[in-house]
Amino acid sequence: MKSLKNIAVLASGKGTNLQAISDNIRKGALRANLVVVISDRKDAFALKRARRAGVKALFIDPGSFGSRQAYDRELVAALKKERVDLVILAGFMRILSPFFVKSFHNRILNIHPALLPSFKGMDAIKDAYRYGSKVTGVTVHFVDQKMDHGLIIAQEAVAISDTETLAALEARIHKIEHSIYTEAIRKVLAGKIWVQGRRVICR
Ligand code: GRF
């Protein structure tokens, strides 16, 4: 039987995507080893979730490093030490340096709560809602050197009704994130995708 690939999750906040990934691994819905969870915030709830799931949880303090590159060197070293094949960003609130991106070329995924290239940035759900968009959604993409720009692996659209509250929309988007991310990770790990220009083709 083929050996399982090692994945790492990087998260700064609540970690609901981490939880969904970890639950799916436990249930057998995602075949992967979650070998480490790393956060840049000591109090990130994601670290608690990792420990609770019996996964190694590391806080790497950006305050201890003089530059983004120095911090990222430490992150990459930690990931290499754990022999990580695929890096999963799940609410990791830092822009990765070119060094990091090159170290894991096309092996870093991110999830964004909007239909990229619309509504890049930190407040994507709110921004789409306040803009008055009729449709928004979720994007899973490879990470490249520009923010929210890498090749798109999966997207799902979400219609915004005229009476919906922002909180209700947020809840619906997060629910979709929790399934679409696992599905995309599964395809990438299985090698069921290839790239033609900017197009990622999934079998
Ligand atoms: C998600 O909405 C994700 O799309 C964005 O950050 C949020 C992380 O949420 N990149 P959580 O920490 O996984 O709950």
GROMACS .gro file of C-alpha atoms and ligand atoms in nm:
model
  217
    1MET     CA    1   0.000   0.000   0.000
    2LYS     CA    2   0.123   0.348  -0.086
    3SER     CA    3   0.256   0.536   0.216
    4LEU     CA    4   0.061   0.838   0.333
    5LYS     CA    5   0.183   1.187   0.251
    6ASN     CA    6   0.271   1.425   0.533
    7ILE     CA    7   0.078   1.748   0.560
    8ALA     CA    8   0.118   2.051   0.787
    9VAL     CA    9  -0.139   2.316   0.869
   10LEU     CA   10  -0.036   2.677   0.936
   11ALA     CA   11  -0.302   2.876   1.118
   12SER     CA   12  -0.323   3.198   1.317
   13GLY     CA   13  -0.677   3.188   1.449
   14LYS     CA   14  -0.978   2.977   1.534
   15GLY     CA   15  -0.872   2.678   1.329
   16THR     CA   16  -1.211   2.552   1.212
   17ASN     CA   17  -1.057   2.450   0.880
   18LEU     CA   18  -0.782   2.269   1.065
   19GLN     CA   19  -1.051   2.092   1.268
   20ALA     CA   20  -1.237   1.982   0.957
   21ILE     CA   21  -0.917   1.849   0.799
   22SER     CA   22  -0.816   1.667   1.115
   23ASP     CA   23  -1.168   1.520   1.158
   24ASN     CA   24  -1.170   1.404   0.797
   25ILE     CA   25  -0.835   1.229   0.845
   26ARG     CA   26  -0.965   1.060   1.160
   27LYS     CA   27  -1.280   0.946   0.978
   28GLY     CA   28  -1.079   0.811   0.685
   29ALA     CA   29  -1.223   1.067   0.444
   30LEU     CA   30  -0.876   1.211   0.382
   31ARG     CA   31  -0.575   0.983   0.362
   32ALA     CA   32  -0.282   1.187   0.495
   33ASN     CA   33  -0.063   1.225   0.802
   34LEU     CA   34  -0.115   1.557   0.975
   35VAL     CA   35   0.232   1.582   1.123
   36VAL     CA   36   0.243   1.935   1.261
   37VAL     CA   37   0.035   2.249   1.315
   38ILE     CA   38   0.228   2.574   1.331
   39SER     CA   39   0.105   2.914   1.440
   40ASP     CA   40   0.251   3.263   1.457
   41ARG     CA   41   0.016   3.339   1.749
   42LYS     CA   42   0.073   3.185   2.088
   43ASP     CA   43  -0.294   3.199   2.182
   44ALA     CA   44  -0.429   3.067   1.850
   45PHE     CA   45  -0.714   2.828   1.922
   46ALA     CA   46  -0.582   2.621   1.630
   47LEU     CA   47  -0.290   2.513   1.852
   48LYS     CA   48  -0.533   2.389   2.119
   49ARG     CA   49  -0.726   2.197   1.857
   50ALA     CA   50  -0.403   2.037   1.735
   51ARG     CA   51  -0.298   1.928   2.084
   52ARG     CA   52  -0.646   1.793   2.149
   53ALA     CA   53  -0.618   1.585   1.831
   54GLY     CA   54  -0.276   1.456   1.940
   55VAL     CA   55  -0.093   1.650   1.669
   56LYS     CA   56   0.236   1.828   1.732
   57ALA     CA   57   0.160   2.199   1.784
   58LEU     CA   58   0.431   2.461   1.743
   59PHE     CA   59   0.419   2.830   1.817
   60ILE     CA   60   0.695   3.005   1.626
   61ASP     CA   61   0.717   3.362   1.744
   62PRO     CA   62   0.768   3.622   1.468
   63GLY     CA   63   0.893   3.860   1.738
   64SER     CA   64   1.206   3.650   1.780
   65PHE     CA   65   1.323   3.703   1.422
   66GLY     CA   66   1.466   4.014   1.262
   67SER     CA   67   1.302   3.979   0.921
   68ARG     CA   68   1.027   3.797   0.734
   69GLN     CA   69   1.290   3.589   0.557
   70ALA     CA   70   1.455   3.485   0.885
   71TYR     CA   71   1.116   3.383   1.024
   72ASP     CA   72   1.031   3.192   0.709
   73ARG     CA   73   1.365   3.010   0.720
   74GLU     CA   74   1.267   2.883   1.063
   75LEU     CA   75   0.923   2.777   0.937
   76VAL     CA   76   1.073   2.595   0.639
   77ALA     CA   77   1.327   2.423   0.864
   78ALA     CA   78   1.049   2.306   1.096
   79LEU     CA   79   0.844   2.178   0.801
   80LYS     CA   80   1.142   1.999   0.646
   81LYS     CA   81   1.227   1.841   0.981
   82GLU     CA   82   0.880   1.686   0.981
   83ARG     CA   83   0.924   1.578   0.616
   84VAL     CA   84   0.616   1.772   0.510
   85ASP     CA   85   0.498   1.708   0.153
   86LEU     CA   86   0.214   1.962   0.144
   87VAL     CA   87   0.165   2.285   0.341
   88ILE     CA   88  -0.193   2.386   0.412
   89LEU     CA   89  -0.258   2.749   0.501
   90ALA     CA   90  -0.579   2.784   0.698
   91GLY     CA   91  -0.621   3.138   0.821
   92PHE     CA   92  -0.246   3.197   0.846
   93MET     CA   93  -0.225   3.574   0.867
   94ARG     CA   94   0.119   3.627   0.718
   95ILE     CA   95   0.241   3.680   0.366
   96LEU     CA   96   0.499   3.415   0.280
   97SER     CA   97   0.841   3.527   0.156
   98PRO     CA   98   0.967   3.422  -0.189
   99PHE     CA   99   1.209   3.192  -0.004
  100PHE     CA  100   0.921   2.999   0.155
  101VAL     CA  101   0.720   2.983  -0.167
  102LYS     CA  102   1.021   2.854  -0.363
  103SER     CA  103   1.101   2.597  -0.093
  104PHE     CA  104   0.757   2.440  -0.142
  105HIS     CA  105   0.686   2.522  -0.504
  106ASN     CA  106   0.327   2.423  -0.589
  107ARG     CA  107   0.312   2.244  -0.256
  108ILE     CA  108   0.140   2.520  -0.057
  109LEU     CA  109  -0.239   2.555  -0.060
  110ASN     CA  110  -0.454   2.837   0.069
  111ILE     CA  111  -0.827   2.882   0.113
  112HIS     CA  112  -0.989   3.217   0.055
  113PRO     CA  113  -1.351   3.303   0.140
  114ALA     CA  114  -1.441   3.468  -0.193
  115LEU     CA  115  -1.429   3.395  -0.563
  116LEU     CA  116  -1.079   3.508  -0.655
  117PRO     CA  117  -0.968   3.731  -0.814
  118SER     CA  118  -1.257   3.925  -0.656
  119PHE     CA  119  -1.231   4.042  -0.297
  120LYS     CA  120  -0.872   3.964  -0.211
  121GLY     CA  121  -0.751   4.040   0.139
  122MET     CA  122  -0.846   3.979   0.499
  123ASP     CA  123  -1.213   4.078   0.501
  124ALA     CA  124  -1.331   3.904   0.188
  125ILE     CA  125  -1.673   3.792   0.314
  126LYS     CA  126  -1.760   4.130   0.457
  127ASP     CA  127  -1.623   4.310   0.153
  128ALA     CA  128  -1.837   4.108  -0.089
  129TYR     CA  129  -2.143   4.152   0.134
  130ARG     CA  130  -2.098   4.528   0.173
  131TYR     CA  131  -2.026   4.568  -0.197
  132GLY     CA  132  -2.371   4.429  -0.264
  133SER     CA  133  -2.248   4.129  -0.463
  134LYS     CA  134  -2.517   3.880  -0.556
  135VAL     CA  135  -2.266   3.595  -0.570
  136THR     CA  136  -1.951   3.524  -0.374
  137GLY     CA  137  -1.791   3.196  -0.274
  138VAL     CA  138  -1.482   3.003  -0.176
  139THR     CA  139  -1.151   2.948  -0.359
  140VAL     CA  140  -0.875   2.695  -0.293
  141HIS     CA  141  -0.553   2.786  -0.470
  142PHE     CA  142  -0.182   2.722  -0.484
  143VAL     CA  143   0.022   2.992  -0.315
  144ASP     CA  144   0.260   3.195  -0.526
  145GLN     CA  145   0.451   3.511  -0.452
  146LYS     CA  146   0.155   3.748  -0.482
  147MET     CA  147  -0.124   3.759  -0.228
  148ASP     CA  148  -0.439   3.561  -0.317
  149HIS     CA  149  -0.308   3.514  -0.671
  150GLY     CA  150  -0.187   3.155  -0.722
  151LEU     CA  151  -0.339   2.897  -0.954
  152ILE     CA  152  -0.698   2.810  -0.871
  153ILE     CA  153  -0.763   2.448  -0.777
  154ALA     CA  154  -1.129   2.465  -0.676
  155GLN     CA  155  -1.406   2.720  -0.641
  156GLU     CA  156  -1.762   2.710  -0.522
  157ALA     CA  157  -2.009   2.991  -0.571
  158VAL     CA  158  -2.250   3.109  -0.301
  159ALA     CA  159  -2.551   3.324  -0.388
  160ILE     CA  160  -2.621   3.610  -0.147
  161SER     CA  161  -2.990   3.668  -0.096
  162ASP     CA  162  -3.115   4.022  -0.043
  163THR     CA  163  -3.239   3.943   0.305
  164GLU     CA  164  -2.940   3.745   0.430
  165THR     CA  165  -2.738   3.877   0.726
  166LEU     CA  166  -2.359   3.894   0.715
  167ALA     CA  167  -2.341   3.640   0.998
  168ALA     CA  168  -2.556   3.393   0.807
  169LEU     CA  169  -2.343   3.435   0.496
  170GLU     CA  170  -2.024   3.383   0.698
  171ALA     CA  171  -2.162   3.062   0.843
  172ARG     CA  172  -2.258   2.929   0.500
  173ILE     CA  173  -1.918   3.013   0.354
  174HIS     CA  174  -1.729   2.848   0.639
  175LYS     CA  175  -1.938   2.533   0.602
  176ILE     CA  176  -1.841   2.512   0.234
  177GLU     CA  177  -1.475   2.576   0.320
  178HIS     CA  178  -1.474   2.275   0.548
  179SER     CA  179  -1.568   2.038   0.268
  180ILE     CA  180  -1.404   2.196  -0.037
  181TYR     CA  181  -1.061   2.216   0.130
  182THR     CA  182  -1.046   1.846   0.210
  183GLU     CA  183  -1.161   1.762  -0.143
  184ALA     CA  184  -0.887   1.980  -0.297
  185ILE     CA  185  -0.618   1.842  -0.064
  186ARG     CA  186  -0.725   1.490  -0.155
  187LYS     CA  187  -0.686   1.562  -0.528
  188VAL     CA  188  -0.348   1.729  -0.487
  189LEU     CA  189  -0.216   1.445  -0.270
  190ALA     CA  190  -0.342   1.188  -0.517
  191GLY     CA  191  -0.162   1.368  -0.802
  192LYS     CA  192  -0.497   1.399  -0.977
  193ILE     CA  193  -0.421   1.745  -1.111
  194TRP     CA  194  -0.198   1.899  -1.368
  195VAL     CA  195  -0.126   2.255  -1.475
  196GLN     CA  196  -0.171   2.415  -1.817
  197GLY     CA  197  -0.078   2.781  -1.803
  198ARG     CA  198  -0.294   2.927  -1.528
  199ARG     CA  199  -0.540   2.641  -1.551
  200VAL     CA  200  -0.529   2.361  -1.296
  201ILE     CA  201  -0.699   2.058  -1.442
  202CYS     CA  202  -0.849   1.815  -1.193
  203ARG     CA  203  -0.931   1.460  -1.294
  204GRF     C1  204  -1.118   3.115   0.664
  204GRF     O1  205  -1.232   3.189   0.635
  204GRF     C2  206  -1.026   3.110   0.546
  204GRF     O2  207  -1.093   3.115   0.425
  204GRF     C3  208  -0.943   3.235   0.565
  204GRF     O3  209  -0.923   3.243   0.703
  204GRF     C4  210  -1.032   3.183   0.770
  204GRF     C5  211  -0.976   3.085   0.869
  204GRF     O4  212  -1.074   3.034   0.953
  204GRF     N1  213  -0.820   3.226   0.488
  204GRF     P1  214  -1.042   2.918   1.056
  204GRF     O5  215  -0.927   2.969   1.145
  204GRF     O6  216  -1.002   2.797   0.979
  204GRF     O7  217  -1.166   2.898   1.134
   0.00000   0.00000   0.00000
